[in-house]
Amino acid sequence: MSTTPSDRREFFRVDDDVIFDVQPVDSETAHKSDPNDYGDGPTWEILEALAAIDHKTQQAASKLSPENYTYLNLLNTKVDLIARHTVFSHYQHLPKTRISLCEDGIAFKNPRMLYKGSFVQMRIIFLPRFVPIITFAQIIRCESRENSYNVAAKFFRLDTRQQQLIAQTLIKAQQQSTSGP
């Protein structure tokens, strides 16, 4: 069975609620700066560290017996609960935003017009695991719609870790949609 490009685009795209912030940046910043310089200080660094530890925990869990897996899962849940109460509370007041995500780009509603070809810096926190990504993107489309703008952007200079986090987010969302609620 062959798939057309539009079929592939639909298959690899998911709609998700995230904590999301987007800010325009100039071309030189997007080309030469590290997007991580635009984090939120120590709190953002803790979010990144927790996401990395969670990823390593998931890798280790595949090698465990069912009893040990259950224990590790309970322990991970406990750590998540403590982290939500401390670190995550810093971000929970921010509104959730619906985005459409694929491996190479993102679509979202924005209150301001963003010009085609311009650059933005994005801070995305994927829910419910609070996995953070900071990256640059280039605007490929911005259309006016009912008091806001529908924006499409292509990720710019994603590093390997960011690509892996986005791919994992897509895979998890697809697994959840095929297995039901």
mmCIF file with all atom_site columns, C-alpha atoms in Angstrom:
data_model
loop_
_atom_site.group_PDB
_atom_site.id
_atom_site.type_symbol
_atom_site.label_atom_id
_atom_site.label_alt_id
_atom_site.label_comp_id
_atom_site.label_asym_id
_atom_site.label_entity_id
_atom_site.label_seq_id
_atom_site.pdbx_PDB_ins_code
_atom_site.Cartn_x
_atom_site.Cartn_y
_atom_site.Cartn_z
_atom_site.occupancy
_atom_site.B_iso_or_equiv
_atom_site.pdbx_formal_charge
_atom_site.auth_seq_id
_atom_site.auth_comp_id
_atom_site.auth_asym_id
_atom_site.auth_atom_id
_atom_site.pdbx_PDB_model_num
ATOM 1   C CA . MET A 1 1   ? 0.000   0.000  0.000  1.00 0.00 ? 1   MET A CA 1
ATOM 2   C CA . SER A 1 2   ? 1.459   3.324  -0.975 1.00 0.00 ? 2   SER A CA 1
ATOM 3   C CA . THR A 1 3   ? 0.700   6.603  0.722  1.00 0.00 ? 3   THR A CA 1
ATOM 4   C CA . THR A 1 4   ? 0.465   9.989  -0.852 1.00 0.00 ? 4   THR A CA 1
ATOM 5   C CA . PRO A 1 5   ? 2.323   12.906 0.729  1.00 0.00 ? 5   PRO A CA 1
ATOM 6   C CA . SER A 1 6   ? -0.960  14.232 2.148  1.00 0.00 ? 6   SER A CA 1
ATOM 7   C CA . ASP A 1 7   ? -1.690  10.808 3.728  1.00 0.00 ? 7   ASP A CA 1
ATOM 8   C CA . ARG A 1 8   ? 1.767   10.739 5.308  1.00 0.00 ? 8   ARG A CA 1
ATOM 9   C CA . ARG A 1 9   ? 1.340   14.286 6.577  1.00 0.00 ? 9   ARG A CA 1
ATOM 10  C CA . GLU A 1 10  ? -1.971  13.347 8.202  1.00 0.00 ? 10  GLU A CA 1
ATOM 11  C CA . PHE A 1 11  ? -0.553  10.179 9.761  1.00 0.00 ? 11  PHE A CA 1
ATOM 12  C CA . PHE A 1 12  ? 2.407   11.907 11.375 1.00 0.00 ? 12  PHE A CA 1
ATOM 13  C CA . ARG A 1 13  ? 0.486   14.967 12.596 1.00 0.00 ? 13  ARG A CA 1
ATOM 14  C CA . VAL A 1 14  ? -1.249  15.110 15.975 1.00 0.00 ? 14  VAL A CA 1
ATOM 15  C CA . ASP A 1 15  ? -3.264  17.760 17.727 1.00 0.00 ? 15  ASP A CA 1
ATOM 16  C CA . ASP A 1 16  ? -2.237  18.245 21.335 1.00 0.00 ? 16  ASP A CA 1
ATOM 17  C CA . ASP A 1 17  ? -2.694  20.612 24.248 1.00 0.00 ? 17  ASP A CA 1
ATOM 18  C CA . VAL A 1 18  ? 0.580   22.127 25.426 1.00 0.00 ? 18  VAL A CA 1
ATOM 19  C CA . ILE A 1 19  ? 1.878   25.056 27.409 1.00 0.00 ? 19  ILE A CA 1
ATOM 20  C CA . PHE A 1 20  ? 3.164   27.272 24.645 1.00 0.00 ? 20  PHE A CA 1
ATOM 21  C CA . ASP A 1 21  ? 4.919   30.594 24.265 1.00 0.00 ? 21  ASP A CA 1
ATOM 22  C CA . VAL A 1 22  ? 6.050   32.131 20.983 1.00 0.00 ? 22  VAL A CA 1
ATOM 23  C CA . GLN A 1 23  ? 8.105   35.300 20.539 1.00 0.00 ? 23  GLN A CA 1
ATOM 24  C CA . PRO A 1 24  ? 9.406   36.888 17.328 1.00 0.00 ? 24  PRO A CA 1
ATOM 25  C CA . VAL A 1 25  ? 13.199  36.958 16.907 1.00 0.00 ? 25  VAL A CA 1
ATOM 26  C CA . ASP A 1 26  ? 15.364  38.428 14.197 1.00 0.00 ? 26  ASP A CA 1
ATOM 27  C CA . SER A 1 27  ? 17.057  36.292 11.546 1.00 0.00 ? 27  SER A CA 1
ATOM 28  C CA . GLU A 1 28  ? 20.523  36.689 13.066 1.00 0.00 ? 28  GLU A CA 1
ATOM 29  C CA . THR A 1 29  ? 19.302  35.404 16.444 1.00 0.00 ? 29  THR A CA 1
ATOM 30  C CA . ALA A 1 30  ? 17.647  32.377 14.806 1.00 0.00 ? 30  ALA A CA 1
ATOM 31  C CA . HIS A 1 31  ? 20.767  31.580 12.779 1.00 0.00 ? 31  HIS A CA 1
ATOM 32  C CA . LYS A 1 32  ? 23.451  32.183 15.412 1.00 0.00 ? 32  LYS A CA 1
ATOM 33  C CA . SER A 1 33  ? 21.969  31.901 18.914 1.00 0.00 ? 33  SER A CA 1
ATOM 34  C CA . ASP A 1 34  ? 21.256  28.842 21.000 1.00 0.00 ? 34  ASP A CA 1
ATOM 35  C CA . PRO A 1 35  ? 17.505  28.645 21.618 1.00 0.00 ? 35  PRO A CA 1
ATOM 36  C CA . ASN A 1 36  ? 18.226  27.307 25.110 1.00 0.00 ? 36  ASN A CA 1
ATOM 37  C CA . ASP A 1 37  ? 19.552  30.751 26.025 1.00 0.00 ? 37  ASP A CA 1
ATOM 38  C CA . TYR A 1 38  ? 15.879  31.742 26.115 1.00 0.00 ? 38  TYR A CA 1
ATOM 39  C CA . GLY A 1 39  ? 14.826  29.287 28.800 1.00 0.00 ? 39  GLY A CA 1
ATOM 40  C CA . ASP A 1 40  ? 13.265  30.220 32.068 1.00 0.00 ? 40  ASP A CA 1
ATOM 41  C CA . GLY A 1 41  ? 16.324  29.873 34.277 1.00 0.00 ? 41  GLY A CA 1
ATOM 42  C CA . PRO A 1 42  ? 16.769  27.104 36.824 1.00 0.00 ? 42  PRO A CA 1
ATOM 43  C CA . THR A 1 43  ? 13.123  26.024 36.660 1.00 0.00 ? 43  THR A CA 1
ATOM 44  C CA . TRP A 1 44  ? 13.401  25.297 32.929 1.00 0.00 ? 44  TRP A CA 1
ATOM 45  C CA . GLU A 1 45  ? 16.667  23.426 33.491 1.00 0.00 ? 45  GLU A CA 1
ATOM 46  C CA . ILE A 1 46  ? 14.966  21.252 36.120 1.00 0.00 ? 46  ILE A CA 1
ATOM 47  C CA . LEU A 1 47  ? 12.146  20.472 33.655 1.00 0.00 ? 47  LEU A CA 1
ATOM 48  C CA . GLU A 1 48  ? 14.739  19.401 31.086 1.00 0.00 ? 48  GLU A CA 1
ATOM 49  C CA . ALA A 1 49  ? 16.595  17.261 33.642 1.00 0.00 ? 49  ALA A CA 1
ATOM 50  C CA . LEU A 1 50  ? 13.367  15.579 34.782 1.00 0.00 ? 50  LEU A CA 1
ATOM 51  C CA . ALA A 1 51  ? 12.447  14.813 31.154 1.00 0.00 ? 51  ALA A CA 1
ATOM 52  C CA . ALA A 1 52  ? 15.892  13.275 30.547 1.00 0.00 ? 52  ALA A CA 1
ATOM 53  C CA . ILE A 1 53  ? 15.623  11.140 33.690 1.00 0.00 ? 53  ILE A CA 1
ATOM 54  C CA . ASP A 1 54  ? 12.119  10.041 32.699 1.00 0.00 ? 54  ASP A CA 1
ATOM 55  C CA . HIS A 1 55  ? 13.433  8.955  29.283 1.00 0.00 ? 55  HIS A CA 1
ATOM 56  C CA . LYS A 1 56  ? 16.232  6.915  30.890 1.00 0.00 ? 56  LYS A CA 1
ATOM 57  C CA . THR A 1 57  ? 13.726  5.373  33.304 1.00 0.00 ? 57  THR A CA 1
ATOM 58  C CA . GLN A 1 58  ? 11.549  4.256  30.395 1.00 0.00 ? 58  GLN A CA 1
ATOM 59  C CA . GLN A 1 59  ? 14.552  2.657  28.697 1.00 0.00 ? 59  GLN A CA 1
ATOM 60  C CA . ALA A 1 60  ? 15.540  0.817  31.887 1.00 0.00 ? 60  ALA A CA 1
ATOM 61  C CA . ALA A 1 61  ? 11.970  -0.328 32.530 1.00 0.00 ? 61  ALA A CA 1
ATOM 62  C CA . SER A 1 62  ? 11.949  -2.445 29.379 1.00 0.00 ? 62  SER A CA 1
ATOM 63  C CA . LYS A 1 63  ? 14.610  -4.695 30.930 1.00 0.00 ? 63  LYS A CA 1
ATOM 64  C CA . LEU A 1 64  ? 12.797  -5.301 34.223 1.00 0.00 ? 64  LEU A CA 1
ATOM 65  C CA . SER A 1 65  ? 10.610  -8.126 35.436 1.00 0.00 ? 65  SER A CA 1
ATOM 66  C CA . PRO A 1 66  ? 6.882   -7.292 35.774 1.00 0.00 ? 66  PRO A CA 1
ATOM 67  C CA . GLU A 1 67  ? 7.192   -6.901 39.579 1.00 0.00 ? 67  GLU A CA 1
ATOM 68  C CA . ASN A 1 68  ? 10.179  -4.581 39.308 1.00 0.00 ? 68  ASN A CA 1
ATOM 69  C CA . TYR A 1 69  ? 8.489   -2.672 36.475 1.00 0.00 ? 69  TYR A CA 1
ATOM 70  C CA . THR A 1 70  ? 5.472   -2.055 38.705 1.00 0.00 ? 70  THR A CA 1
ATOM 71  C CA . TYR A 1 71  ? 7.748   -0.826 41.508 1.00 0.00 ? 71  TYR A CA 1
ATOM 72  C CA . LEU A 1 72  ? 9.670   1.470  39.156 1.00 0.00 ? 72  LEU A CA 1
ATOM 73  C CA . ASN A 1 73  ? 6.409   2.825  37.735 1.00 0.00 ? 73  ASN A CA 1
ATOM 74  C CA . LEU A 1 74  ? 5.115   3.597  41.247 1.00 0.00 ? 74  LEU A CA 1
ATOM 75  C CA . LEU A 1 75  ? 8.390   5.277  42.170 1.00 0.00 ? 75  LEU A CA 1
ATOM 76  C CA . ASN A 1 76  ? 8.310   7.341  38.967 1.00 0.00 ? 76  ASN A CA 1
ATOM 77  C CA . THR A 1 77  ? 4.718   8.377  39.724 1.00 0.00 ? 77  THR A CA 1
ATOM 78  C CA . LYS A 1 78  ? 5.786   9.470  43.185 1.00 0.00 ? 78  LYS A CA 1
ATOM 79  C CA . VAL A 1 79  ? 8.633   11.596 41.804 1.00 0.00 ? 79  VAL A CA 1
ATOM 80  C CA . ASP A 1 80  ? 6.266   13.118 39.218 1.00 0.00 ? 80  ASP A CA 1
ATOM 81  C CA . LEU A 1 81  ? 3.816   14.067 41.957 1.00 0.00 ? 81  LEU A CA 1
ATOM 82  C CA . ILE A 1 82  ? 6.542   15.813 43.978 1.00 0.00 ? 82  ILE A CA 1
ATOM 83  C CA . ALA A 1 83  ? 7.865   17.548 40.850 1.00 0.00 ? 83  ALA A CA 1
ATOM 84  C CA . ARG A 1 84  ? 4.375   18.747 39.883 1.00 0.00 ? 84  ARG A CA 1
ATOM 85  C CA . HIS A 1 85  ? 3.919   20.278 43.298 1.00 0.00 ? 85  HIS A CA 1
ATOM 86  C CA . THR A 1 86  ? 7.246   22.101 43.208 1.00 0.00 ? 86  THR A CA 1
ATOM 87  C CA . VAL A 1 87  ? 8.664   22.742 39.748 1.00 0.00 ? 87  VAL A CA 1
ATOM 88  C CA . PHE A 1 88  ? 5.610   22.270 37.564 1.00 0.00 ? 88  PHE A CA 1
ATOM 89  C CA . SER A 1 89  ? 3.517   24.673 39.622 1.00 0.00 ? 89  SER A CA 1
ATOM 90  C CA . HIS A 1 90  ? 5.689   27.438 38.122 1.00 0.00 ? 90  HIS A CA 1
ATOM 91  C CA . TYR A 1 91  ? 4.025   26.738 34.729 1.00 0.00 ? 91  TYR A CA 1
ATOM 92  C CA . GLN A 1 92  ? 0.557   25.478 35.630 1.00 0.00 ? 92  GLN A CA 1
ATOM 93  C CA . HIS A 1 93  ? -0.931  28.975 35.681 1.00 0.00 ? 93  HIS A CA 1
ATOM 94  C CA . LEU A 1 94  ? -0.150  29.378 31.982 1.00 0.00 ? 94  LEU A CA 1
ATOM 95  C CA . PRO A 1 95  ? -3.012  28.565 29.622 1.00 0.00 ? 95  PRO A CA 1
ATOM 96  C CA . LYS A 1 96  ? -3.014  25.401 27.575 1.00 0.00 ? 96  LYS A CA 1
ATOM 97  C CA . THR A 1 97  ? -2.845  25.935 23.830 1.00 0.00 ? 97  THR A CA 1
ATOM 98  C CA . ARG A 1 98  ? -3.993  23.533 21.118 1.00 0.00 ? 98  ARG A CA 1
ATOM 99  C CA . ILE A 1 99  ? -1.269  22.929 18.545 1.00 0.00 ? 99  ILE A CA 1
ATOM 100 C CA . SER A 1 100 ? -0.973  20.680 15.534 1.00 0.00 ? 100 SER A CA 1
ATOM 101 C CA . LEU A 1 101 ? 2.441   19.026 15.574 1.00 0.00 ? 101 LEU A CA 1
ATOM 102 C CA . CYS A 1 102 ? 4.486   17.011 13.094 1.00 0.00 ? 102 CYS A CA 1
ATOM 103 C CA . GLU A 1 103 ? 8.165   16.090 13.096 1.00 0.00 ? 103 GLU A CA 1
ATOM 104 C CA . ASP A 1 104 ? 9.260   19.124 11.123 1.00 0.00 ? 104 ASP A CA 1
ATOM 105 C CA . GLY A 1 105 ? 6.767   21.787 12.117 1.00 0.00 ? 105 GLY A CA 1
ATOM 106 C CA . ILE A 1 106 ? 3.869   23.134 14.075 1.00 0.00 ? 106 ILE A CA 1
ATOM 107 C CA . ALA A 1 107 ? 0.576   24.933 13.488 1.00 0.00 ? 107 ALA A CA 1
ATOM 108 C CA . PHE A 1 108 ? -1.098  27.125 16.102 1.00 0.00 ? 108 PHE A CA 1
ATOM 109 C CA . LYS A 1 109 ? -3.399  30.090 16.639 1.00 0.00 ? 109 LYS A CA 1
ATOM 110 C CA . ASN A 1 110 ? -1.749  33.366 17.543 1.00 0.00 ? 110 ASN A CA 1
ATOM 111 C CA . PRO A 1 111 ? -3.250  36.731 18.531 1.00 0.00 ? 111 PRO A CA 1
ATOM 112 C CA . ARG A 1 112 ? -0.637  38.607 16.470 1.00 0.00 ? 112 ARG A CA 1
ATOM 113 C CA . MET A 1 113 ? 0.220   38.439 12.809 1.00 0.00 ? 113 MET A CA 1
ATOM 114 C CA . LEU A 1 114 ? 3.561   36.802 12.069 1.00 0.00 ? 114 LEU A CA 1
ATOM 115 C CA . TYR A 1 115 ? 5.084   37.465 8.662  1.00 0.00 ? 115 TYR A CA 1
ATOM 116 C CA . LYS A 1 116 ? 5.901   34.640 6.262  1.00 0.00 ? 116 LYS A CA 1
ATOM 117 C CA . GLY A 1 117 ? 9.650   33.994 6.330  1.00 0.00 ? 117 GLY A CA 1
ATOM 118 C CA . SER A 1 118 ? 10.141  35.598 9.750  1.00 0.00 ? 118 SER A CA 1
ATOM 119 C CA . PHE A 1 119 ? 11.544  33.676 12.724 1.00 0.00 ? 119 PHE A CA 1
ATOM 120 C CA . VAL A 1 120 ? 10.167  32.947 16.171 1.00 0.00 ? 120 VAL A CA 1
ATOM 121 C CA . GLN A 1 121 ? 11.487  31.363 19.330 1.00 0.00 ? 121 GLN A CA 1
ATOM 122 C CA . MET A 1 122 ? 9.116   28.777 20.843 1.00 0.00 ? 122 MET A CA 1
ATOM 123 C CA . ARG A 1 123 ? 8.898   27.345 24.317 1.00 0.00 ? 123 ARG A CA 1
ATOM 124 C CA . ILE A 1 124 ? 6.738   24.229 24.327 1.00 0.00 ? 124 ILE A CA 1
ATOM 125 C CA . ILE A 1 125 ? 5.890   22.094 27.347 1.00 0.00 ? 125 ILE A CA 1
ATOM 126 C CA . PHE A 1 126 ? 4.219   18.843 26.320 1.00 0.00 ? 126 PHE A CA 1
ATOM 127 C CA . LEU A 1 127 ? 1.533   17.698 28.723 1.00 0.00 ? 127 LEU A CA 1
ATOM 128 C CA . PRO A 1 128 ? 0.858   15.726 30.863 1.00 0.00 ? 128 PRO A CA 1
ATOM 129 C CA . ARG A 1 129 ? 4.546   14.774 31.329 1.00 0.00 ? 129 ARG A CA 1
ATOM 130 C CA . PHE A 1 130 ? 5.824   18.387 31.238 1.00 0.00 ? 130 PHE A CA 1
ATOM 131 C CA . VAL A 1 131 ? 8.491   17.624 28.613 1.00 0.00 ? 131 VAL A CA 1
ATOM 132 C CA . PRO A 1 132 ? 10.060  20.965 27.581 1.00 0.00 ? 132 PRO A CA 1
ATOM 133 C CA . ILE A 1 133 ? 11.497  22.081 24.241 1.00 0.00 ? 133 ILE A CA 1
ATOM 134 C CA . ILE A 1 134 ? 12.878  25.471 23.244 1.00 0.00 ? 134 ILE A CA 1
ATOM 135 C CA . THR A 1 135 ? 13.507  25.958 19.563 1.00 0.00 ? 135 THR A CA 1
ATOM 136 C CA . PHE A 1 136 ? 13.432  28.413 16.717 1.00 0.00 ? 136 PHE A CA 1
ATOM 137 C CA . ALA A 1 137 ? 10.966  28.136 13.831 1.00 0.00 ? 137 ALA A CA 1
ATOM 138 C CA . GLN A 1 138 ? 10.400  29.929 10.558 1.00 0.00 ? 138 GLN A CA 1
ATOM 139 C CA . ILE A 1 139 ? 6.897   31.067 9.667  1.00 0.00 ? 139 ILE A CA 1
ATOM 140 C CA . ILE A 1 140 ? 5.625   29.461 6.471  1.00 0.00 ? 140 ILE A CA 1
ATOM 141 C CA . ARG A 1 141 ? 2.006   30.659 6.623  1.00 0.00 ? 141 ARG A CA 1
ATOM 142 C CA . CYS A 1 142 ? -0.112  33.132 8.606  1.00 0.00 ? 142 CYS A CA 1
ATOM 143 C CA . GLU A 1 143 ? -3.809  33.505 7.797  1.00 0.00 ? 143 GLU A CA 1
ATOM 144 C CA . SER A 1 144 ? -6.312  35.795 9.497  1.00 0.00 ? 144 SER A CA 1
ATOM 145 C CA . ARG A 1 145 ? -9.210  33.923 11.166 1.00 0.00 ? 145 ARG A CA 1
ATOM 146 C CA . GLU A 1 146 ? -11.826 35.374 13.532 1.00 0.00 ? 146 GLU A CA 1
ATOM 147 C CA . ASN A 1 147 ? -9.807  37.732 15.773 1.00 0.00 ? 147 ASN A CA 1
ATOM 148 C CA . SER A 1 148 ? -6.637  35.621 15.568 1.00 0.00 ? 148 SER A CA 1
ATOM 149 C CA . TYR A 1 149 ? -4.223  34.129 13.066 1.00 0.00 ? 149 TYR A CA 1
ATOM 150 C CA . ASN A 1 150 ? -3.683  30.537 12.002 1.00 0.00 ? 150 ASN A CA 1
ATOM 151 C CA . VAL A 1 151 ? 0.076   30.125 11.832 1.00 0.00 ? 151 VAL A CA 1
ATOM 152 C CA . ALA A 1 152 ? 2.195   27.318 10.391 1.00 0.00 ? 152 ALA A CA 1
ATOM 153 C CA . ALA A 1 153 ? 5.916   27.187 11.107 1.00 0.00 ? 153 ALA A CA 1
ATOM 154 C CA . LYS A 1 154 ? 8.783   24.881 10.245 1.00 0.00 ? 154 LYS A CA 1
ATOM 155 C CA . PHE A 1 155 ? 11.200  24.042 13.036 1.00 0.00 ? 155 PHE A CA 1
ATOM 156 C CA . PHE A 1 156 ? 14.605  25.629 12.510 1.00 0.00 ? 156 PHE A CA 1
ATOM 157 C CA . ARG A 1 157 ? 17.895  24.091 13.702 1.00 0.00 ? 157 ARG A CA 1
ATOM 158 C CA . LEU A 1 158 ? 16.363  21.346 15.871 1.00 0.00 ? 158 LEU A CA 1
ATOM 159 C CA . ASP A 1 159 ? 19.052  19.352 17.627 1.00 0.00 ? 159 ASP A CA 1
ATOM 160 C CA . THR A 1 160 ? 18.942  15.546 17.870 1.00 0.00 ? 160 THR A CA 1
ATOM 161 C CA . ARG A 1 161 ? 17.510  15.541 21.386 1.00 0.00 ? 161 ARG A CA 1
ATOM 162 C CA . GLN A 1 162 ? 14.692  17.875 20.378 1.00 0.00 ? 162 GLN A CA 1
ATOM 163 C CA . GLN A 1 163 ? 13.922  15.760 17.291 1.00 0.00 ? 163 GLN A CA 1
ATOM 164 C CA . GLN A 1 164 ? 13.744  12.664 19.490 1.00 0.00 ? 164 GLN A CA 1
ATOM 165 C CA . LEU A 1 165 ? 11.426  14.356 22.006 1.00 0.00 ? 165 LEU A CA 1
ATOM 166 C CA . ILE A 1 166 ? 9.068   15.471 19.247 1.00 0.00 ? 166 ILE A CA 1
ATOM 167 C CA . ALA A 1 167 ? 9.116   11.996 17.656 1.00 0.00 ? 167 ALA A CA 1
ATOM 168 C CA . GLN A 1 168 ? 8.388   10.379 21.049 1.00 0.00 ? 168 GLN A CA 1
ATOM 169 C CA . THR A 1 169 ? 5.533   12.808 21.653 1.00 0.00 ? 169 THR A CA 1
ATOM 170 C CA . LEU A 1 170 ? 4.052   11.962 18.252 1.00 0.00 ? 170 LEU A CA 1
ATOM 171 C CA . ILE A 1 171 ? 4.396   8.212  18.832 1.00 0.00 ? 171 ILE A CA 1
ATOM 172 C CA . LYS A 1 172 ? 2.765   8.403  22.273 1.00 0.00 ? 172 LYS A CA 1
ATOM 173 C CA . ALA A 1 173 ? -0.112  10.500 20.939 1.00 0.00 ? 173 ALA A CA 1
ATOM 174 C CA . GLN A 1 174 ? -0.653  8.086  18.058 1.00 0.00 ? 174 GLN A CA 1
ATOM 175 C CA . GLN A 1 175 ? -0.580  5.088  20.427 1.00 0.00 ? 175 GLN A CA 1
ATOM 176 C CA . GLN A 1 176 ? -3.146  6.758  22.689 1.00 0.00 ? 176 GLN A CA 1
ATOM 177 C CA . SER A 1 177 ? -5.423  7.585  19.755 1.00 0.00 ? 177 SER A CA 1
ATOM 178 C CA . THR A 1 178 ? -5.349  3.995  18.460 1.00 0.00 ? 178 THR A CA 1
ATOM 179 C CA . SER A 1 179 ? -5.821  2.409  21.888 1.00 0.00 ? 179 SER A CA 1
ATOM 180 C CA . GLY A 1 180 ? -8.640  4.754  22.922 1.00 0.00 ? 180 GLY A CA 1
ATOM 181 C CA . PRO A 1 181 ? -9.035  6.761  26.139 1.00 0.00 ? 181 PRO A CA 1
#
